[in-house]
Tab-separated table of N, CA, C and O in Angstrom:
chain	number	residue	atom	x	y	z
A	1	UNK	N	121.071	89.061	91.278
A	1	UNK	CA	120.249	89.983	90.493
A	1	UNK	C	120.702	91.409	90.821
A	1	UNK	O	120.890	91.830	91.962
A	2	UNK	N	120.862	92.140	89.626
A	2	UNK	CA	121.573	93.518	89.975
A	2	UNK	C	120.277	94.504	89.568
A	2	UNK	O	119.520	94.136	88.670
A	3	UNK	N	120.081	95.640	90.196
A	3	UNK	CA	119.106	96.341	89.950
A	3	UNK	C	119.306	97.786	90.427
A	3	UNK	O	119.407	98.142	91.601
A	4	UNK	N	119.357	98.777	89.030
A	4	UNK	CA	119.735	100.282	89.278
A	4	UNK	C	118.387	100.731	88.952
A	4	UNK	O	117.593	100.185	88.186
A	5	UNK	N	118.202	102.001	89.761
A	5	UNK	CA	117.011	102.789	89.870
A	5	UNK	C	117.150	103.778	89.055
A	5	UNK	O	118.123	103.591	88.325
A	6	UNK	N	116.393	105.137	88.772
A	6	UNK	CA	116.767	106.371	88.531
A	6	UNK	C	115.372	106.950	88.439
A	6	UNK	O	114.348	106.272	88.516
A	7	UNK	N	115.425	108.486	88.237
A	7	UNK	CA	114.249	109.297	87.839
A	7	UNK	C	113.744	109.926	89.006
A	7	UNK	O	112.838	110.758	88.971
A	8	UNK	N	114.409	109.481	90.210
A	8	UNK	CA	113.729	111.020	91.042
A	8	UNK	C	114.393	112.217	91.242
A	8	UNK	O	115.366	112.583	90.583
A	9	UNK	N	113.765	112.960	92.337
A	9	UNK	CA	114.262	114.728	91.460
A	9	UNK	C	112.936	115.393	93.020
A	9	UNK	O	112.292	114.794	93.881
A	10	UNK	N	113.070	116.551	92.724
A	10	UNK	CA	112.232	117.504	93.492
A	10	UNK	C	111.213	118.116	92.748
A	10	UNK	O	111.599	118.975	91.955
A	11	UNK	N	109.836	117.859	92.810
A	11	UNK	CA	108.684	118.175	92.792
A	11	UNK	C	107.461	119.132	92.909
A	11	UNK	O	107.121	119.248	94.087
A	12	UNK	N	107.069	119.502	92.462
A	12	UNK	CA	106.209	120.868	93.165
A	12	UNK	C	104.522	119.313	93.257
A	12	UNK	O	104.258	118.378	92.500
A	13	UNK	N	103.886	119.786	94.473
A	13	UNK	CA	102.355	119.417	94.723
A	13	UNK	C	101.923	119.350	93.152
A	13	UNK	O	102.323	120.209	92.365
A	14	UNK	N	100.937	118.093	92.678
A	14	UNK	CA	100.366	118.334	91.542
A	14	UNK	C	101.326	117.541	90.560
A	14	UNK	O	100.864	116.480	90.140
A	15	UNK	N	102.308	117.821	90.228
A	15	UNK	CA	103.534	117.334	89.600
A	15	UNK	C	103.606	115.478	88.825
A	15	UNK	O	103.011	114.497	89.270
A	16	UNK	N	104.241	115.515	87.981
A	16	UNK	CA	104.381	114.528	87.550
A	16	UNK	C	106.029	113.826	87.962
A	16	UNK	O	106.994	114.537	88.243
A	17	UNK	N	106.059	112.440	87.923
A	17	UNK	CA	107.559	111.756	88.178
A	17	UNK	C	107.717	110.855	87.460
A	17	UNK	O	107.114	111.477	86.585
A	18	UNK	N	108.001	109.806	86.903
A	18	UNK	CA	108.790	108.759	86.235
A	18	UNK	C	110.055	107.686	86.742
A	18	UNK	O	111.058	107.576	86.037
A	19	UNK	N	109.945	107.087	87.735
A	19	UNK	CA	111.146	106.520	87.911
A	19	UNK	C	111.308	104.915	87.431
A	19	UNK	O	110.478	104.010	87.518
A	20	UNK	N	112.622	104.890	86.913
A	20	UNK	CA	113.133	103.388	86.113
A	20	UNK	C	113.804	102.732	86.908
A	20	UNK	O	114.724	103.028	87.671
A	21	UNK	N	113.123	101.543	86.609
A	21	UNK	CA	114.083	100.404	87.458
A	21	UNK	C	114.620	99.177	86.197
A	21	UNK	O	113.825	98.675	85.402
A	22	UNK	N	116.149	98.844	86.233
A	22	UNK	CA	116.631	98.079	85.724
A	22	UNK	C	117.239	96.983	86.157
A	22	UNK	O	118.327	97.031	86.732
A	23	UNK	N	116.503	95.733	85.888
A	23	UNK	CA	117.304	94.820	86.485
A	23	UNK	C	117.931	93.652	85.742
A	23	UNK	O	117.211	93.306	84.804
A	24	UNK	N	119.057	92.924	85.862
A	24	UNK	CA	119.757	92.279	85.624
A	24	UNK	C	118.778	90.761	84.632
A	24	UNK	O	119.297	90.238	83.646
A	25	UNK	N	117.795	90.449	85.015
A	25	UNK	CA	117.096	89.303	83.821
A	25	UNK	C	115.655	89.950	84.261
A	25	UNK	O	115.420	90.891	85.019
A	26	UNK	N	114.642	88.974	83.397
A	26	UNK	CA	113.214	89.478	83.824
A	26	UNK	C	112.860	88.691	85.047
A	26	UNK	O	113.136	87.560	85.447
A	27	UNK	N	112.048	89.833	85.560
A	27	UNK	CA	111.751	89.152	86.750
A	27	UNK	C	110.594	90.144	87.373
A	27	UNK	O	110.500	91.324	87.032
A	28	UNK	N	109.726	89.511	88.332
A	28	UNK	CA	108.746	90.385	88.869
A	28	UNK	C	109.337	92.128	89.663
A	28	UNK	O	110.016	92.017	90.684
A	29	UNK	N	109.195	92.827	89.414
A	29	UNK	CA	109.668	94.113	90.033
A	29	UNK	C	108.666	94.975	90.911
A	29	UNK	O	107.515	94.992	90.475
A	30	UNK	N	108.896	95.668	92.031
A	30	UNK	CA	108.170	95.890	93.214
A	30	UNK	C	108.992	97.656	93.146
A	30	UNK	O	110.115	98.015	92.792
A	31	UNK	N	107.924	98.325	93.612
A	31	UNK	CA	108.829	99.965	93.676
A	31	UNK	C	108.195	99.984	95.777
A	31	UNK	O	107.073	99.670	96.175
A	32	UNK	N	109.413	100.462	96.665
A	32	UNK	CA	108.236	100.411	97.894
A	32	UNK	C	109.127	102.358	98.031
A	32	UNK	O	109.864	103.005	97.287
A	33	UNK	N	108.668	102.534	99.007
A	33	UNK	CA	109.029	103.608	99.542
A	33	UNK	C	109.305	103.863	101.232
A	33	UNK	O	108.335	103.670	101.965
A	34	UNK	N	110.526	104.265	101.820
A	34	UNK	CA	110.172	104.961	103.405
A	34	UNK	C	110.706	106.310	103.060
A	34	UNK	O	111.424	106.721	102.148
A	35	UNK	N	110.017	106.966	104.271
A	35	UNK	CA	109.822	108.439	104.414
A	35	UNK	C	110.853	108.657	105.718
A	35	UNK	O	110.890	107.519	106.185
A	36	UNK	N	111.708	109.491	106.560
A	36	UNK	CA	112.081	109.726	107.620
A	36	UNK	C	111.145	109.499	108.258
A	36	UNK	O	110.076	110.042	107.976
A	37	UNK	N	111.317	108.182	109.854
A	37	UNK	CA	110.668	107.753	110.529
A	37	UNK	C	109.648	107.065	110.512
A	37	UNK	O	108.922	106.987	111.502
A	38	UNK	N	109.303	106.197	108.958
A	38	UNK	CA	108.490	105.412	108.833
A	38	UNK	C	109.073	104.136	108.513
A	38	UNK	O	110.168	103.796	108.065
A	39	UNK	N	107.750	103.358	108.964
A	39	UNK	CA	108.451	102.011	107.559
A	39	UNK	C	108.044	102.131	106.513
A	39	UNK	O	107.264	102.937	106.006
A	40	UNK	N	108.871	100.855	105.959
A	40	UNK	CA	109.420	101.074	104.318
A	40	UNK	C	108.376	100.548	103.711
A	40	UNK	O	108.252	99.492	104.330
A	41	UNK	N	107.119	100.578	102.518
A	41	UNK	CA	106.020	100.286	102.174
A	41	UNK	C	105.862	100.001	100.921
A	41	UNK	O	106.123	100.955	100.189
A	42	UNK	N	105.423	98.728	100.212
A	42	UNK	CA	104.996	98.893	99.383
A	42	UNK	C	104.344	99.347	98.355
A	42	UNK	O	103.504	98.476	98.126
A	43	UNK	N	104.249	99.998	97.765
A	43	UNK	CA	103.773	100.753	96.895
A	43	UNK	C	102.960	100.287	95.662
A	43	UNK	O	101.858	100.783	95.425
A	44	UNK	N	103.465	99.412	94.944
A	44	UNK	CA	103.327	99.114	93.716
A	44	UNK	C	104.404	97.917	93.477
A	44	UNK	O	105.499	97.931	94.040
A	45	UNK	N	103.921	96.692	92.430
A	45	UNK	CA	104.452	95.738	91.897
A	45	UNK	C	104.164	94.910	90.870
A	45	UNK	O	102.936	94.910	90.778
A	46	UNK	N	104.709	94.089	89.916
A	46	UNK	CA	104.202	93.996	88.167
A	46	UNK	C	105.055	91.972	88.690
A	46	UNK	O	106.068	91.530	89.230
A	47	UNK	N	104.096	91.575	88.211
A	47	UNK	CA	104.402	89.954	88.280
A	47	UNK	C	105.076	90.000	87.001
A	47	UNK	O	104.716	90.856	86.193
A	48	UNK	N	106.323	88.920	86.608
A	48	UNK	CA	106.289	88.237	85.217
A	48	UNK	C	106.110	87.631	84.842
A	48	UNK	O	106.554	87.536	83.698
A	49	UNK	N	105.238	86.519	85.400
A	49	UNK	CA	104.390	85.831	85.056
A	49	UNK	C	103.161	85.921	84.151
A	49	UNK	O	102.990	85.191	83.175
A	50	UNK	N	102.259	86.947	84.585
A	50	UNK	CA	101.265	87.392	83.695
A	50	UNK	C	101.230	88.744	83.841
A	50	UNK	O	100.108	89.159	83.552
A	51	UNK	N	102.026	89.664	84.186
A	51	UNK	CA	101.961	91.102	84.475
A	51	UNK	C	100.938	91.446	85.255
A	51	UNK	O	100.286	92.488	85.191
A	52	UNK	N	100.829	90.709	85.865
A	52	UNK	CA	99.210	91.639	87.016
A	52	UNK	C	100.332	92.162	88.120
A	52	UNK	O	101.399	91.663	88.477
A	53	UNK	N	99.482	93.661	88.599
A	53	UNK	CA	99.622	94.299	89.285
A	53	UNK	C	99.241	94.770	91.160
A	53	UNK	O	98.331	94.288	91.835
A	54	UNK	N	99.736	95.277	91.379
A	54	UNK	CA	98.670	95.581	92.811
A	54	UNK	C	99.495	96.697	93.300
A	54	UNK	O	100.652	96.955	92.969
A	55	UNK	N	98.695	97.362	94.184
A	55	UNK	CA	98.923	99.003	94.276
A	55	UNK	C	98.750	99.489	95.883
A	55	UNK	O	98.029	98.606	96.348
A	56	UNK	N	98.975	100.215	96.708
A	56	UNK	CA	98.848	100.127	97.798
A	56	UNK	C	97.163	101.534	97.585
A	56	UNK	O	96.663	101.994	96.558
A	57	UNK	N	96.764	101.792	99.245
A	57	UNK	CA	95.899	102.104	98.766
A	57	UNK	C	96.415	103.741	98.963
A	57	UNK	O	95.509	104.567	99.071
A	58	UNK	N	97.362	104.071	98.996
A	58	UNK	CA	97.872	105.358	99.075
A	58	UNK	C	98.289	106.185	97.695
A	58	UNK	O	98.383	107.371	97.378
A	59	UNK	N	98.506	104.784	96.993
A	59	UNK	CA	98.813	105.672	95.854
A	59	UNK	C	97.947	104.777	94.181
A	59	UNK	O	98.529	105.011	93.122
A	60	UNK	N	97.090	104.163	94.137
A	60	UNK	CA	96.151	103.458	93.062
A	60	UNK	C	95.149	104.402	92.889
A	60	UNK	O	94.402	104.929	93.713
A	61	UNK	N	95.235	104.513	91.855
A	61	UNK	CA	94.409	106.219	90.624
A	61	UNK	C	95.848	107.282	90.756
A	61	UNK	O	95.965	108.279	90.043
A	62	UNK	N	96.531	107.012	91.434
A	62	UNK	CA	97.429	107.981	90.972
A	62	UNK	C	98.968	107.365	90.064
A	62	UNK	O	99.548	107.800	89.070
A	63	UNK	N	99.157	106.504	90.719
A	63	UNK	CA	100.537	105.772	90.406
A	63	UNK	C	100.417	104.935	89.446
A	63	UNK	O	99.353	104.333	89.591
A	64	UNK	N	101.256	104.421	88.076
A	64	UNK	CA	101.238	103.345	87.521
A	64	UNK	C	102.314	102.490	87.294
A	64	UNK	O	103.320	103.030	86.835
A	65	UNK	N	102.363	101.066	87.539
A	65	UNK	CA	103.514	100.131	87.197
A	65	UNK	C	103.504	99.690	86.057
A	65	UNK	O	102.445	99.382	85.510
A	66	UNK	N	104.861	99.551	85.379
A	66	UNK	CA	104.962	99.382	84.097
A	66	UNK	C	106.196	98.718	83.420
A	66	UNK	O	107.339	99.008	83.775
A	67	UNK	N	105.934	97.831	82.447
A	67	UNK	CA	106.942	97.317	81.881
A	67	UNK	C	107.076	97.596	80.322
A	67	UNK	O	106.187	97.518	79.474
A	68	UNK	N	108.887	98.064	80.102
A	68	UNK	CA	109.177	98.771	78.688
A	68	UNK	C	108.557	97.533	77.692
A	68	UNK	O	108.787	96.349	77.938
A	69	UNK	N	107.864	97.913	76.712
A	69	UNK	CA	107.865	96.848	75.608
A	69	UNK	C	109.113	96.357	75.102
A	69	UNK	O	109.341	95.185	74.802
A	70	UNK	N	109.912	97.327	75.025
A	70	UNK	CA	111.576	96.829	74.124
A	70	UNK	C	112.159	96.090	75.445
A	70	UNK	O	112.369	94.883	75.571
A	71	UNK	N	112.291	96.740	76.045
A	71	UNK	CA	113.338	96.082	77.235
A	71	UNK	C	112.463	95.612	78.373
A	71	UNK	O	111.907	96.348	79.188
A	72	UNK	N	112.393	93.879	78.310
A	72	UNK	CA	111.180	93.252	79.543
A	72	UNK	C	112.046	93.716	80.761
A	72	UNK	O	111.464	93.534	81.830
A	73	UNK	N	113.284	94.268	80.864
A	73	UNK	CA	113.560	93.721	82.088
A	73	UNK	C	113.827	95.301	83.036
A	73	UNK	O	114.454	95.472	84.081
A	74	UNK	N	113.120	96.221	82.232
A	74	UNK	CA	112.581	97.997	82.852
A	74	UNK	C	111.404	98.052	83.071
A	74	UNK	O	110.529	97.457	82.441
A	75	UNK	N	111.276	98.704	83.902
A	75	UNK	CA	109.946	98.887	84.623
A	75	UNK	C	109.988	100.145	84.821
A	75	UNK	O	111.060	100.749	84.827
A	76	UNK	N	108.713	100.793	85.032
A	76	UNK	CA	108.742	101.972	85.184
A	76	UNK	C	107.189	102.045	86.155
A	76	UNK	O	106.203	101.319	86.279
A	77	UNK	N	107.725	103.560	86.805
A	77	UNK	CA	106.465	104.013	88.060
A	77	UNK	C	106.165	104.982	87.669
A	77	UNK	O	107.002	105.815	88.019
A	78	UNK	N	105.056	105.597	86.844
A	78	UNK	CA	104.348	106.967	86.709
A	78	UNK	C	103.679	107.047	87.961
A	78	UNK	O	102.988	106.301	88.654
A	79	UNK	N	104.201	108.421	88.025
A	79	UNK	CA	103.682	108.954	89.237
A	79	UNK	C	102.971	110.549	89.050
A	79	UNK	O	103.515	111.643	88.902
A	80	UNK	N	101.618	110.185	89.122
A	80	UNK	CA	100.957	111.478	89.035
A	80	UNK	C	100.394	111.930	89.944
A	80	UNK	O	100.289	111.262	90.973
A	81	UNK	N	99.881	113.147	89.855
A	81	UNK	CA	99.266	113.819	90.991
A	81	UNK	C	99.770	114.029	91.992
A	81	UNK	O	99.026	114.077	92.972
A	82	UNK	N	101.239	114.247	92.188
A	82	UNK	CA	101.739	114.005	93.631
A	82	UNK	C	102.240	114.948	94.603
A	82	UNK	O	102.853	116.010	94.492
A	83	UNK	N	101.603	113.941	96.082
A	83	UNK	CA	101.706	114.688	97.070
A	83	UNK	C	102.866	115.123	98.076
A	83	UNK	O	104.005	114.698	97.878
A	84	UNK	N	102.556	116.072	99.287
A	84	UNK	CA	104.004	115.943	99.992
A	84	UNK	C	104.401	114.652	100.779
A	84	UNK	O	105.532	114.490	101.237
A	85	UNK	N	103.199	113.576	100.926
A	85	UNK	CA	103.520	112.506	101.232
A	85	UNK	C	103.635	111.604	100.872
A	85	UNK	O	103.503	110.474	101.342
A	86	UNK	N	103.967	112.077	99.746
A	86	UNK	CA	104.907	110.847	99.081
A	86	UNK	C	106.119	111.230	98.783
A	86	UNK	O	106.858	110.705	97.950
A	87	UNK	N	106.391	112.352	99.604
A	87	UNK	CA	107.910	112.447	99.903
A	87	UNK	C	109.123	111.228	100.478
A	87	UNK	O	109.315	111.270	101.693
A	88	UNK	N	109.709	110.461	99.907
A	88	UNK	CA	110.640	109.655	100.174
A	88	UNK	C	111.861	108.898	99.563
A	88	UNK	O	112.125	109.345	98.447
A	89	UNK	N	112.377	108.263	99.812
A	89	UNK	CA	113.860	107.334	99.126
A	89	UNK	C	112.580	106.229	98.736
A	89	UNK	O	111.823	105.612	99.486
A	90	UNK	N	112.681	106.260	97.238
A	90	UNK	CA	112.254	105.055	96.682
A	90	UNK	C	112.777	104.057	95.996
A	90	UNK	O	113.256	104.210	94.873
A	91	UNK	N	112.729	102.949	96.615
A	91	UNK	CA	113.700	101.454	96.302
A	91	UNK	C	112.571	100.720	95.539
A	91	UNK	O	111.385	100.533	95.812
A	92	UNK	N	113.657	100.229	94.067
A	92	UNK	CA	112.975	99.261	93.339
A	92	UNK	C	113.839	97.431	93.408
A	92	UNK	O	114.961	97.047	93.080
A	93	UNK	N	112.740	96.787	93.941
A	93	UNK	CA	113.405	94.984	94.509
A	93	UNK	C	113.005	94.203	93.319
A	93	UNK	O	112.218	94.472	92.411
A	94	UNK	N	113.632	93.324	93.515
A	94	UNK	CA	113.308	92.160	91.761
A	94	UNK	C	113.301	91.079	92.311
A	94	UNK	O	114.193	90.967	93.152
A	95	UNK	N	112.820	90.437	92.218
A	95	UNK	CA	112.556	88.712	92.273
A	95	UNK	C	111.889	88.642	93.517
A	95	UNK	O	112.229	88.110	94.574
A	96	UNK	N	110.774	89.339	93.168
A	96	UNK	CA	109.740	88.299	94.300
A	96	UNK	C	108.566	88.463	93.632
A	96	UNK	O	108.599	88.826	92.456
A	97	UNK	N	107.223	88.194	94.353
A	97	UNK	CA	105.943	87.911	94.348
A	97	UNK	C	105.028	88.533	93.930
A	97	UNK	O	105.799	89.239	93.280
A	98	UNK	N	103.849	89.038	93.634
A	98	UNK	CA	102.530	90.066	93.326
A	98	UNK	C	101.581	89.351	93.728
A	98	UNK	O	101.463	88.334	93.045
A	99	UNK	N	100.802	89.453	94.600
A	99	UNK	CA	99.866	88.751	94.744
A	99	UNK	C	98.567	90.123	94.947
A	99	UNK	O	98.885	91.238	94.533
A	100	UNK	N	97.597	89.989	95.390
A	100	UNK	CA	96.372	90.685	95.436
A	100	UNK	C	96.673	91.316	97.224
A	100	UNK	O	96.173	92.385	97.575
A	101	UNK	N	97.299	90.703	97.922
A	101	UNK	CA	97.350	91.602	99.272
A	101	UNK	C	98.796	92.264	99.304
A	101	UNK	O	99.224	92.850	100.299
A	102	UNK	N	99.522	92.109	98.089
A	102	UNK	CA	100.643	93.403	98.006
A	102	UNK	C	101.700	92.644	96.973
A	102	UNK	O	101.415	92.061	95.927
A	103	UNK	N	103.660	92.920	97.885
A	103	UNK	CA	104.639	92.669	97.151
A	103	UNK	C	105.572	91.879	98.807
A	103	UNK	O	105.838	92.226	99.957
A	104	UNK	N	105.782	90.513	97.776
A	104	UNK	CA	106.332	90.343	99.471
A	104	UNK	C	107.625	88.927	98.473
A	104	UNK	O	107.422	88.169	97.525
A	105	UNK	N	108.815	89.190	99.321
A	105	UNK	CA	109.608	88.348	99.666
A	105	UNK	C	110.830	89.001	98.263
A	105	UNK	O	111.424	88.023	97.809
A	106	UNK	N	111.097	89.786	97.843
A	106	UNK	CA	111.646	91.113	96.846
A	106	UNK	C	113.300	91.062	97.768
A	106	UNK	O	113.454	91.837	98.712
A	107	UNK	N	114.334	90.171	97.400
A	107	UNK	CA	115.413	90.348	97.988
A	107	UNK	C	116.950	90.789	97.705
A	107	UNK	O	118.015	90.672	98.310
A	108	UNK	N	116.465	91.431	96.318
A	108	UNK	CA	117.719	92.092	95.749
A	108	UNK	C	116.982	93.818	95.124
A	108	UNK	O	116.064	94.090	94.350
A	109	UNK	N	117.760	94.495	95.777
A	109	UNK	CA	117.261	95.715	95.891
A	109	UNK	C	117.897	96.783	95.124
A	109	UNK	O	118.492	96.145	94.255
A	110	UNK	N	118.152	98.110	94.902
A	110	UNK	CA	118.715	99.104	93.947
A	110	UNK	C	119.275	99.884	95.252
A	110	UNK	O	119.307	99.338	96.354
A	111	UNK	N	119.697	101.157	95.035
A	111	UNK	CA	120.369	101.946	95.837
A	111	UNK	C	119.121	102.989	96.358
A	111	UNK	O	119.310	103.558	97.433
A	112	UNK	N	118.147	103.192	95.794
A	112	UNK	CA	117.076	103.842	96.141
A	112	UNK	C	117.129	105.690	95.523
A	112	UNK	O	118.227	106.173	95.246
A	113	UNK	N	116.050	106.399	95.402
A	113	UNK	CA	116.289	107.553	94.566
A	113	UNK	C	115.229	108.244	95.267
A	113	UNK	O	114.066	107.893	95.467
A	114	UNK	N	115.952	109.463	95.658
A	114	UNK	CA	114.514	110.129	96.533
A	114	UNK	C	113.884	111.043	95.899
A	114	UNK	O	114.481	111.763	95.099
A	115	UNK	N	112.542	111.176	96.150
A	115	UNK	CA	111.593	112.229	95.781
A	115	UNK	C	110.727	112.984	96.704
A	115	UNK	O	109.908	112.681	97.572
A	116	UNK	N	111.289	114.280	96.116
A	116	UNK	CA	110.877	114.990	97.003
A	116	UNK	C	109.643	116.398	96.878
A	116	UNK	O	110.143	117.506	96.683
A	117	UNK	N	108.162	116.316	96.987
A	117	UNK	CA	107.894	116.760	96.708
A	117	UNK	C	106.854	117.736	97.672
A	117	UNK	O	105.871	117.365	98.313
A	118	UNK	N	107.443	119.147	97.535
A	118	UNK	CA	107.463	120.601	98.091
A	118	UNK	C	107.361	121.775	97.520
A	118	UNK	O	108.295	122.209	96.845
A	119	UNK	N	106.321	122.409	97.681
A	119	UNK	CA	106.521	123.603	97.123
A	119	UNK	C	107.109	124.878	97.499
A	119	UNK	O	107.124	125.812	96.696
């Protein structure tokens, strides 16, 4: 499974983002994030099975996961309201799980796209 990212960029507090993930067939897609000196966290993830979602609690009312109507196999992360901590390299994984306590077992990954947001 091949999977390219894109759409991050530098930010001001408040700010809006958009980042796309493309992957190689349909498949469940997961966006996580690490920051310098953290671990790497889930964030957000879209089943393809029935499209249900789940959100971490750092970023749900702000963040949304999403799949293109034309193209099942793009996903996309609106990202609103955002803070300086959610400053990081964000990696989008394909083929794993969604369940209600997160995104787990996601083993083909993108190159990751950082966002950075500072005023």
């Amino acid at each position: 499974v091949h999977v390219v990212e894109s759409g991050g960029g530098l930010v001001q507090p408040g700010d809006s983002l958009r980042l796309s993930c493309t992957a190689s067939i349909f498949t469940g897609i997961a966006w996580f994030r690490q920051a310098p000196g953290k671990e790497r966290e889930g964030v957000a993830c879209i089943a393809s099975r029935d499209g249900s979602t789940y959100y971490s609690d750092s970023v749900k009312g702000r963040f949304t996961i999403s799949r293109d109507n034309a193209n099942n196999t793009t996903v996309y992360l609106q990202m609103n309201h955002l803070k300086p901590e959610d400053t990081a390299v964000y990696y989008c994984g394909a083929d794993g799980l969604t369940i209600r306590s997160g995104c787990f077992d996601f083993d083909h990954w993108g190159q990751g796209t950082q966002v950075t947001v500072s005023s």
